[in-house]
mmCIF file of C-alpha atoms in Angstrom:
data_model
loop_
_atom_site.group_PDB
_atom_site.id
_atom_site.type_symbol
_atom_site.label_atom_id
_atom_site.label_comp_id
_atom_site.label_asym_id
_atom_site.label_seq_id
_atom_site.Cartn_x
_atom_site.Cartn_y
_atom_site.Cartn_z
ATOM 1 C CA MET A 1 0.000 0.000 0.000
ATOM 2 C CA ARG A 2 1.394 3.393 -0.918
ATOM 3 C CA LEU A 3 1.788 6.088 1.695
ATOM 4 C CA ALA A 4 -1.118 8.505 1.866
ATOM 5 C CA SER A 5 1.319 11.410 2.210
ATOM 6 C CA ALA A 6 2.909 10.318 -1.041
ATOM 7 C CA THR A 7 -0.431 10.495 -2.823
ATOM 8 C CA LEU A 8 -1.047 13.995 -1.523
ATOM 9 C CA CYS A 9 2.463 15.185 -2.372
ATOM 10 C CA ASP A 10 2.347 13.596 -5.810
ATOM 11 C CA SER A 11 -0.859 15.455 -6.579
ATOM 12 C CA LEU A 12 0.588 18.695 -5.201
ATOM 13 C CA LEU A 13 3.733 18.444 -7.313
ATOM 14 C CA ARG A 14 1.743 17.600 -10.432
ATOM 15 C CA HIS A 15 -0.579 20.597 -10.115
ATOM 16 C CA TYR A 16 2.281 22.883 -9.162
ATOM 17 C CA ALA A 17 4.310 21.823 -12.201
ATOM 18 C CA THR A 18 1.293 22.366 -14.454
ATOM 19 C CA ARG A 19 0.723 25.830 -12.985
ATOM 20 C CA CYS A 20 4.358 26.884 -13.433
ATOM 21 C CA HIS A 21 4.862 25.348 -16.874
ATOM 22 C CA GLY A 22 4.505 28.707 -18.611
ATOM 23 C CA GLU A 23 6.455 30.655 -16.002
ATOM 24 C CA LEU A 24 9.870 29.012 -16.115
ATOM 25 C CA SER A 25 11.389 32.259 -17.352
ATOM 26 C CA ILE A 26 10.744 33.635 -13.858
ATOM 27 C CA PHE A 27 11.250 30.550 -11.717
ATOM 28 C CA THR A 28 13.535 27.550 -12.023
ATOM 29 C CA LEU A 29 11.613 24.434 -11.120
ATOM 30 C CA THR A 30 13.279 21.189 -10.057
ATOM 31 C CA LEU A 31 11.207 18.122 -9.215
ATOM 32 C CA ALA A 32 12.401 14.854 -7.725
ATOM 33 C CA PHE A 33 9.766 12.414 -6.546
ATOM 34 C CA THR A 34 10.015 8.747 -5.585
ATOM 35 C CA THR A 35 7.381 6.648 -3.796
ATOM 36 C CA PHE A 36 8.088 3.361 -2.051
ATOM 37 C CA HIS A 37 5.849 0.860 -0.305
ATOM 38 C CA LYS A 38 5.562 1.399 3.440
ATOM 39 C CA ASP A 39 6.449 -2.250 4.123
ATOM 40 C CA ALA A 40 9.779 -1.867 2.331
ATOM 41 C CA ASN A 41 11.137 0.389 5.088
ATOM 42 C CA VAL A 42 12.675 2.618 2.443
ATOM 43 C CA ILE A 43 12.892 6.372 2.928
ATOM 44 C CA MET A 44 10.622 8.205 0.564
ATOM 45 C CA ASN A 45 12.157 11.292 -0.968
ATOM 46 C CA SER A 46 9.887 13.917 -2.427
ATOM 47 C CA LYS A 47 11.172 17.388 -3.100
ATOM 48 C CA LEU A 48 10.272 20.521 -4.969
ATOM 49 C CA LYS A 49 12.937 23.221 -4.736
ATOM 50 C CA MET A 50 12.558 26.632 -6.291
ATOM 51 C CA PRO A 51 15.307 29.257 -5.970
ATOM 52 C CA LEU A 52 13.708 32.451 -4.720
ATOM 53 C CA ILE A 53 13.845 35.282 -7.229
ATOM 54 C CA THR A 54 12.594 38.524 -5.736
ATOM 55 C CA ILE A 55 10.014 40.373 -7.801
ATOM 56 C CA TRP A 56 10.292 43.953 -6.562
ATOM 57 C CA GLN A 57 8.509 45.732 -9.389
ATOM 58 C CA ASP A 58 5.071 45.774 -7.718
ATOM 59 C CA ARG A 59 6.381 46.317 -4.156
ATOM 60 C CA ASP A 60 8.979 49.079 -4.393
ATOM 61 C CA ILE A 61 9.269 52.758 -5.192
ATOM 62 C CA ARG A 62 12.555 53.443 -6.967
ATOM 63 C CA PHE A 63 13.936 56.684 -8.348
ATOM 64 C CA ASP A 64 16.507 57.356 -11.077
ATOM 65 C CA ILE A 65 17.330 53.687 -11.615
ATOM 66 C CA ASN A 66 19.179 52.165 -14.542
ATOM 67 C CA PRO A 67 16.760 52.476 -17.498
ATOM 68 C CA ARG A 68 17.015 48.734 -18.131
ATOM 69 C CA PHE A 69 15.053 48.154 -14.896
ATOM 70 C CA LEU A 70 12.142 49.973 -16.491
ATOM 71 C CA ARG A 71 11.815 47.232 -19.095
ATOM 72 C CA LEU A 72 9.016 44.704 -18.766
ATOM 73 C CA ILE A 73 9.929 41.563 -16.854
ATOM 74 C CA ALA A 74 8.551 38.092 -17.575
ATOM 75 C CA GLY A 75 4.841 38.081 -16.791
ATOM 76 C CA GLU A 76 4.569 41.878 -16.850
ATOM 77 C CA ARG A 77 2.207 43.330 -19.462
ATOM 78 C CA LEU A 78 2.013 46.862 -20.831
ATOM 79 C CA VAL A 79 -1.570 48.115 -20.488
ATOM 80 C CA GLU A 80 -1.228 51.737 -21.595
ATOM 81 C CA ARG A 81 1.439 54.202 -22.712
ATOM 82 C CA ILE A 82 0.829 57.944 -22.375
ATOM 83 C CA ASP A 83 3.254 60.340 -24.049
ATOM 84 C CA GLY A 84 3.776 63.927 -22.992
ATOM 85 C CA VAL A 85 3.272 63.420 -19.254
ATOM 86 C CA GLU A 86 4.796 65.735 -16.659
ATOM 87 C CA ASP A 87 5.875 64.566 -13.195
ATOM 88 C CA THR A 88 4.452 67.758 -11.751
ATOM 89 C CA LYS A 89 5.561 67.172 -8.167
ATOM 90 C CA GLY A 90 9.103 65.882 -8.713
ATOM 91 C CA ASN A 91 10.200 67.048 -12.165
ATOM 92 C CA CYS A 92 7.987 69.992 -12.988
ATOM 93 C CA GLY A 93 8.446 71.204 -16.563
ATOM 94 C CA ASP A 94 9.943 67.962 -17.932
ATOM 95 C CA LYS A 95 8.001 66.055 -20.581
ATOM 96 C CA GLY A 96 8.053 62.315 -20.135
ATOM 97 C CA ILE A 97 6.411 58.979 -20.887
ATOM 98 C CA LEU A 98 4.099 57.256 -18.408
ATOM 99 C CA ARG A 99 3.687 53.496 -18.799
ATOM 100 C CA ILE A 100 0.929 51.576 -17.051
ATOM 101 C CA THR A 101 1.575 47.845 -16.597
ATOM 102 C CA ASN A 102 -0.125 45.114 -14.581
ATOM 103 C CA LEU A 103 2.549 45.499 -11.863
ATOM 104 C CA ARG A 104 3.509 49.177 -11.662
ATOM 105 C CA LEU A 105 3.683 52.654 -13.122
ATOM 106 C CA THR A 106 6.918 53.840 -14.702
ATOM 107 C CA TRP A 107 7.797 57.348 -15.811
ATOM 108 C CA HIS A 108 10.933 58.738 -17.402
ATOM 109 C CA ALA A 109 11.869 62.114 -18.838
ATOM 110 C CA THR A 110 11.966 62.113 -22.635
ATOM 111 C CA ALA A 111 15.142 64.205 -22.820
ATOM 112 C CA ILE A 112 17.029 62.439 -19.998
ATOM 113 C CA PRO A 113 15.825 58.821 -19.460
ATOM 114 C CA ARG A 114 17.945 58.424 -16.326
ATOM 115 C CA ILE A 115 15.467 60.780 -14.632
ATOM 116 C CA ASN A 116 12.782 58.218 -13.907
ATOM 117 C CA LEU A 117 10.733 56.400 -11.317
ATOM 118 C CA SER A 118 9.102 53.000 -10.812
ATOM 119 C CA LEU A 119 5.991 52.899 -8.639
ATOM 120 C CA GLY A 120 4.633 49.479 -7.625
ATOM 121 C CA TYR A 121 0.899 49.060 -7.083
ATOM 122 C CA ASN A 122 1.430 47.456 -3.675
ATOM 123 C CA THR A 123 2.841 50.751 -2.384
ATOM 124 C CA ILE A 124 -0.152 52.818 -3.516
ATOM 125 C CA SER A 125 -2.621 53.745 -0.769
ATOM 126 C CA GLY A 126 -4.775 56.136 -2.796
ATOM 127 C CA VAL A 127 -5.248 57.169 -6.411
ATOM 128 C CA THR A 128 -7.598 59.761 -7.898
ATOM 129 C CA THR A 129 -7.756 62.651 -10.370
ATOM 130 C CA ARG A 130 -7.670 66.314 -9.333
ATOM 131 C CA ILE A 131 -7.367 69.791 -10.810
ATOM 132 C CA THR A 132 -3.779 71.052 -10.370
ATOM 133 C CA LYS A 133 -1.488 73.737 -11.738
ATOM 134 C CA SER A 134 1.196 72.661 -14.221
ATOM 135 C CA ARG A 135 4.099 74.684 -15.570
ATOM 136 C CA LEU A 136 3.419 73.221 -19.015
ATOM 137 C CA ARG A 137 -0.384 73.344 -19.078
ATOM 138 C CA GLY A 138 -1.503 75.725 -16.333
ATOM 139 C CA GLN A 139 -4.663 74.557 -14.573
ATOM 140 C CA THR A 140 -5.567 71.044 -15.710
ATOM 141 C CA GLU A 141 -6.749 67.629 -14.528
ATOM 142 C CA SER A 142 -3.946 65.464 -13.125
ATOM 143 C CA LEU A 143 -3.421 61.985 -11.721
ATOM 144 C CA TYR A 144 -2.874 62.234 -7.964
ATOM 145 C CA ILE A 145 -1.270 59.263 -6.140
ATOM 146 C CA LEU A 146 -0.479 58.675 -2.461
ATOM 147 C CA ALA A 147 2.024 55.912 -1.721
ATOM 148 C CA HIS A 148 4.091 54.557 1.148
ATOM 149 C CA HIS A 149 7.282 52.528 1.289
ATOM 150 C CA ALA A 150 9.923 51.807 3.952
ATOM 151 C CA ASN A 151 8.123 53.908 6.602
ATOM 152 C CA ALA A 152 8.000 56.913 4.268
ATOM 153 C CA ARG A 153 5.056 58.551 2.496
ATOM 154 C CA PHE A 154 5.123 59.859 -1.052
ATOM 155 C CA GLU A 155 2.894 62.029 -3.206
ATOM 156 C CA PHE A 156 2.951 61.868 -7.000
ATOM 157 C CA ILE A 157 1.175 64.153 -9.468
ATOM 158 C CA PHE A 158 1.194 63.331 -13.188
ATOM 159 C CA THR A 159 -0.154 65.817 -15.728
ATOM 160 C CA CYS A 160 -0.878 65.240 -19.432
ATOM 161 C CA ILE A 161 0.212 67.951 -21.858
ATOM 162 C CA ASN A 162 -2.574 66.852 -24.198
ATOM 163 C CA PRO A 163 -5.902 67.364 -22.349
ATOM 164 C CA SER A 164 -7.587 64.660 -24.432
ATOM 165 C CA GLN A 165 -5.329 62.028 -22.848
ATOM 166 C CA THR A 166 -6.393 62.710 -19.264
ATOM 167 C CA LYS A 167 -9.162 60.126 -19.657
ATOM 168 C CA GLN A 168 -6.440 57.468 -19.807
ATOM 169 C CA PHE A 169 -5.651 58.200 -16.159
ATOM 170 C CA THR A 170 -8.774 56.235 -15.236
ATOM 171 C CA THR A 171 -6.896 53.142 -16.440
ATOM 172 C CA VAL A 172 -4.551 53.510 -13.457
ATOM 173 C CA ILE A 173 -7.501 53.541 -11.068
ATOM 174 C CA SER A 174 -8.974 50.408 -12.679
ATOM 175 C CA ILE A 175 -5.694 48.483 -12.755
ATOM 176 C CA HIS A 176 -4.892 49.356 -9.139
ATOM 177 C CA ARG A 177 -8.359 48.213 -8.057
ATOM 178 C CA ALA A 178 -7.868 44.933 -9.931
ATOM 179 C CA TYR A 179 -4.470 44.473 -8.248
ATOM 180 C CA GLU A 180 -5.950 45.031 -4.787
ATOM 181 C CA THR A 181 -8.835 42.603 -5.346
ATOM 182 C CA SER A 182 -6.679 39.770 -6.743
ATOM 183 C CA LYS A 183 -4.250 39.246 -3.846
ATOM 184 C CA LEU A 184 -5.479 35.703 -3.163
ATOM 185 C CA TYR A 185 -3.888 34.665 -6.470
ATOM 186 C CA ARG A 186 -0.391 35.595 -5.275
ATOM 187 C CA GLU A 187 -0.310 36.198 -1.495
ATOM 188 C CA LEU A 188 -0.535 33.847 1.469
ATOM 189 C CA LYS A 189 -3.764 34.342 3.408
ATOM 190 C CA MET A 190 -4.641 33.025 6.879
ATOM 191 C CA ARG A 191 -8.022 32.953 8.599
ATOM 192 C CA GLY A 192 -9.986 34.294 5.669
ATOM 193 C CA ALA A 193 -13.441 33.522 4.279
ATOM 194 C CA LEU A 194 -12.082 30.761 2.054
ATOM 195 C CA VAL A 195 -14.922 28.212 2.295
ATOM 196 C CA ASN A 196 -18.707 28.499 2.482
ATOM 197 C CA ASP A 197 -21.140 27.074 5.035
ATOM 198 C CA GLU A 198 -21.149 23.758 3.168
ATOM 199 C CA GLU A 199 -17.357 23.489 3.574
ATOM 200 C CA LYS A 200 -16.837 24.007 -0.141
ATOM 201 C CA LEU A 201 -14.058 26.222 -1.453
ATOM 202 C CA ARG A 202 -15.023 29.671 -2.704
ATOM 203 C CA ILE A 203 -13.645 29.402 -6.224
ATOM 204 C CA LEU A 204 -11.859 32.417 -7.697
ATOM 205 C CA PRO A 205 -12.362 33.487 -11.340
ATOM 206 C CA ASP A 206 -10.472 31.084 -13.664
ATOM 207 C CA GLU A 207 -9.715 28.783 -10.708
ATOM 208 C CA GLN A 208 -10.361 25.046 -10.953
ATOM 209 C CA GLN A 209 -10.439 22.612 -8.050
ATOM 210 C CA CYS A 210 -8.215 19.630 -8.817
ATOM 211 C CA ASP A 211 -8.108 17.469 -5.664
ATOM 212 C CA ARG A 212 -9.588 17.324 -2.172
ATOM 213 C CA PHE A 213 -8.094 15.405 0.745
ATOM 214 C CA ASP A 214 -10.070 14.971 3.963
ATOM 215 C CA GLY A 215 -8.301 13.946 7.165
ATOM 216 C CA VAL A 216 -5.191 16.123 6.741
ATOM 217 C CA TRP A 217 -3.491 17.226 9.971
ATOM 218 C CA ASN A 218 -1.895 20.664 10.178
ATOM 219 C CA LEU A 219 1.010 20.392 12.618
ATOM 220 C CA GLY A 220 2.291 23.212 14.789
ATOM 221 C CA ASN A 221 3.621 23.710 18.327
ATOM 222 C CA ASP A 222 3.807 19.931 18.915
ATOM 223 C CA GLN A 223 0.120 19.459 18.227
ATOM 224 C CA GLY A 224 -2.064 18.843 15.226
ATOM 225 C CA THR A 225 -5.390 20.119 13.923
ATOM 226 C CA LEU A 226 -7.519 17.849 11.766
ATOM 227 C CA GLY A 227 -8.859 19.355 8.572
ATOM 228 C CA THR A 228 -9.210 19.244 4.798
ATOM 229 C CA MET A 229 -6.717 20.147 2.074
ATOM 230 C CA ILE A 230 -7.842 21.325 -1.356
ATOM 231 C CA LEU A 231 -5.545 21.672 -4.367
ATOM 232 C CA THR A 232 -6.473 23.953 -7.258
ATOM 233 C CA ASN A 233 -4.640 25.159 -10.344
ATOM 234 C CA ILE A 234 -3.732 28.338 -8.423
ATOM 235 C CA ARG A 235 -3.192 27.520 -4.747
ATOM 236 C CA ILE A 236 -3.208 25.107 -1.810
ATOM 237 C CA VAL A 237 -6.014 25.566 0.730
ATOM 238 C CA TRP A 238 -6.372 23.920 4.145
ATOM 239 C CA PHE A 239 -9.101 24.467 6.746
ATOM 240 C CA ALA A 240 -9.858 22.895 10.120
ATOM 241 C CA ALA A 241 -12.700 20.413 10.475
ATOM 242 C CA THR A 242 -14.066 22.039 13.655
ATOM 243 C CA ASN A 243 -13.650 25.687 12.602
ATOM 244 C CA THR A 244 -13.499 26.531 8.903
ATOM 245 C CA MET A 245 -12.244 30.052 9.700
ATOM 246 C CA TYR A 246 -9.012 28.462 10.943
ATOM 247 C CA ASN A 247 -7.474 28.112 7.497
ATOM 248 C CA VAL A 248 -4.662 29.009 5.141
ATOM 249 C CA SER A 249 -4.453 29.734 1.398
ATOM 250 C CA ILE A 250 -1.015 29.272 -0.202
ATOM 251 C CA PRO A 251 -0.613 30.340 -3.851
ATOM 252 C CA TYR A 252 1.921 28.280 -5.784
ATOM 253 C CA LEU A 253 3.775 31.521 -6.517
ATOM 254 C CA GLN A 254 4.660 31.656 -2.810
ATOM 255 C CA VAL A 255 5.950 28.067 -2.539
ATOM 256 C CA GLN A 256 9.712 28.071 -2.144
ATOM 257 C CA ASP A 257 10.203 24.462 -1.032
ATOM 258 C CA CYS A 258 7.985 21.380 -0.790
ATOM 259 C CA ARG A 259 9.233 18.093 0.657
ATOM 260 C CA ILE A 260 8.375 15.028 2.726
ATOM 261 C CA ARG A 261 10.382 14.383 5.881
ATOM 262 C CA HIS A 262 10.297 12.192 8.967
ATOM 263 C CA SER A 263 8.917 13.506 12.241
ATOM 264 C CA ARG A 264 7.659 12.085 15.518
ATOM 265 C CA PHE A 265 4.217 12.069 13.886
ATOM 266 C CA GLY A 266 5.525 9.965 10.990
ATOM 267 C CA LEU A 267 6.032 11.199 7.449
ATOM 268 C CA VAL A 268 4.902 14.795 7.005
ATOM 269 C CA LEU A 269 4.515 17.071 3.999
ATOM 270 C CA VAL A 270 6.428 20.323 4.563
ATOM 271 C CA ILE A 271 5.587 23.438 2.537
ATOM 272 C CA GLU A 272 7.938 26.399 2.900
ATOM 273 C CA THR A 273 6.816 29.761 1.584
ATOM 274 C CA SER A 274 8.887 32.754 0.545
ATOM 275 C CA ALA A 275 9.434 35.855 2.662
ATOM 276 C CA VAL A 276 8.640 38.314 -0.142
ATOM 277 C CA VAL A 277 5.142 39.208 1.015
ATOM 278 C CA SER A 278 4.999 38.467 4.743
ATOM 279 C CA LEU A 279 8.611 39.556 5.427
ATOM 280 C CA LYS A 280 9.207 36.194 7.060
ATOM 281 C CA GLU A 281 9.211 32.620 5.839
ATOM 282 C CA GLU A 282 6.332 30.343 6.793
ATOM 283 C CA VAL A 283 6.891 26.593 7.257
ATOM 284 C CA ILE A 284 3.671 24.579 7.315
ATOM 285 C CA CYS A 285 3.578 20.819 7.989
ATOM 286 C CA PHE A 286 0.774 18.419 7.052
ATOM 287 C CA VAL A 287 0.114 14.738 7.842
ATOM 288 C CA TYR A 288 -2.364 12.734 5.782
#
């Protein structure tokens, strides 16, 4: 009889590999999986190791960086380009190009590209349009952004030289709203409203449930909590049997290491997440 943990891990590795198949330009994926019969007394080795590559573009505010860092990275998409935009607050009087991507806003002066900035959506706390005064246009409608990073607050004002292009500023508001409402696709979430009253997963748009494993123990502090694990094409979800609000959602993008190891509870599945979002690594152990 095969180990139950092996079945769970095999399914996890398969769905993770499928999810990351088109993203190998960002992540290097190495899989090694072997399953042995329990009676054979052979150590089972199952491992998924992914070198952590920090994606800072949506989480940092950077000024006057090397222009090559303004280029699109793998997975980043250009949504809109607006020419003739003035950074009214920081570089008043300089014409530049504002690019709106799915991760950030970038702006650089047309005459001197090394005068630039990269503004990640995760740093933005407020975005709207207001009437401001510009050296190039006088009184006009501008894009007004409040942001924070590294315990500092920033204010950005972008003004279009061509008044007809100000309508494109609404794209920034829409993209930022979409970024804020899609965090479950890429960020670890604990104790959220992940399942309904019938203990069924609340499926996200374009998400597909692949496997469900009842009787999975979540280990921590020398004790375990019985629950259910669900694997989808986007994430790993676990919730407790007695309290569905005691749960965790782990997107595959956050998985740094996945392996099976021996413990005093027997063979356990260990999932290690990256420290990019939570500023600390999370190690979560499961027994099935």
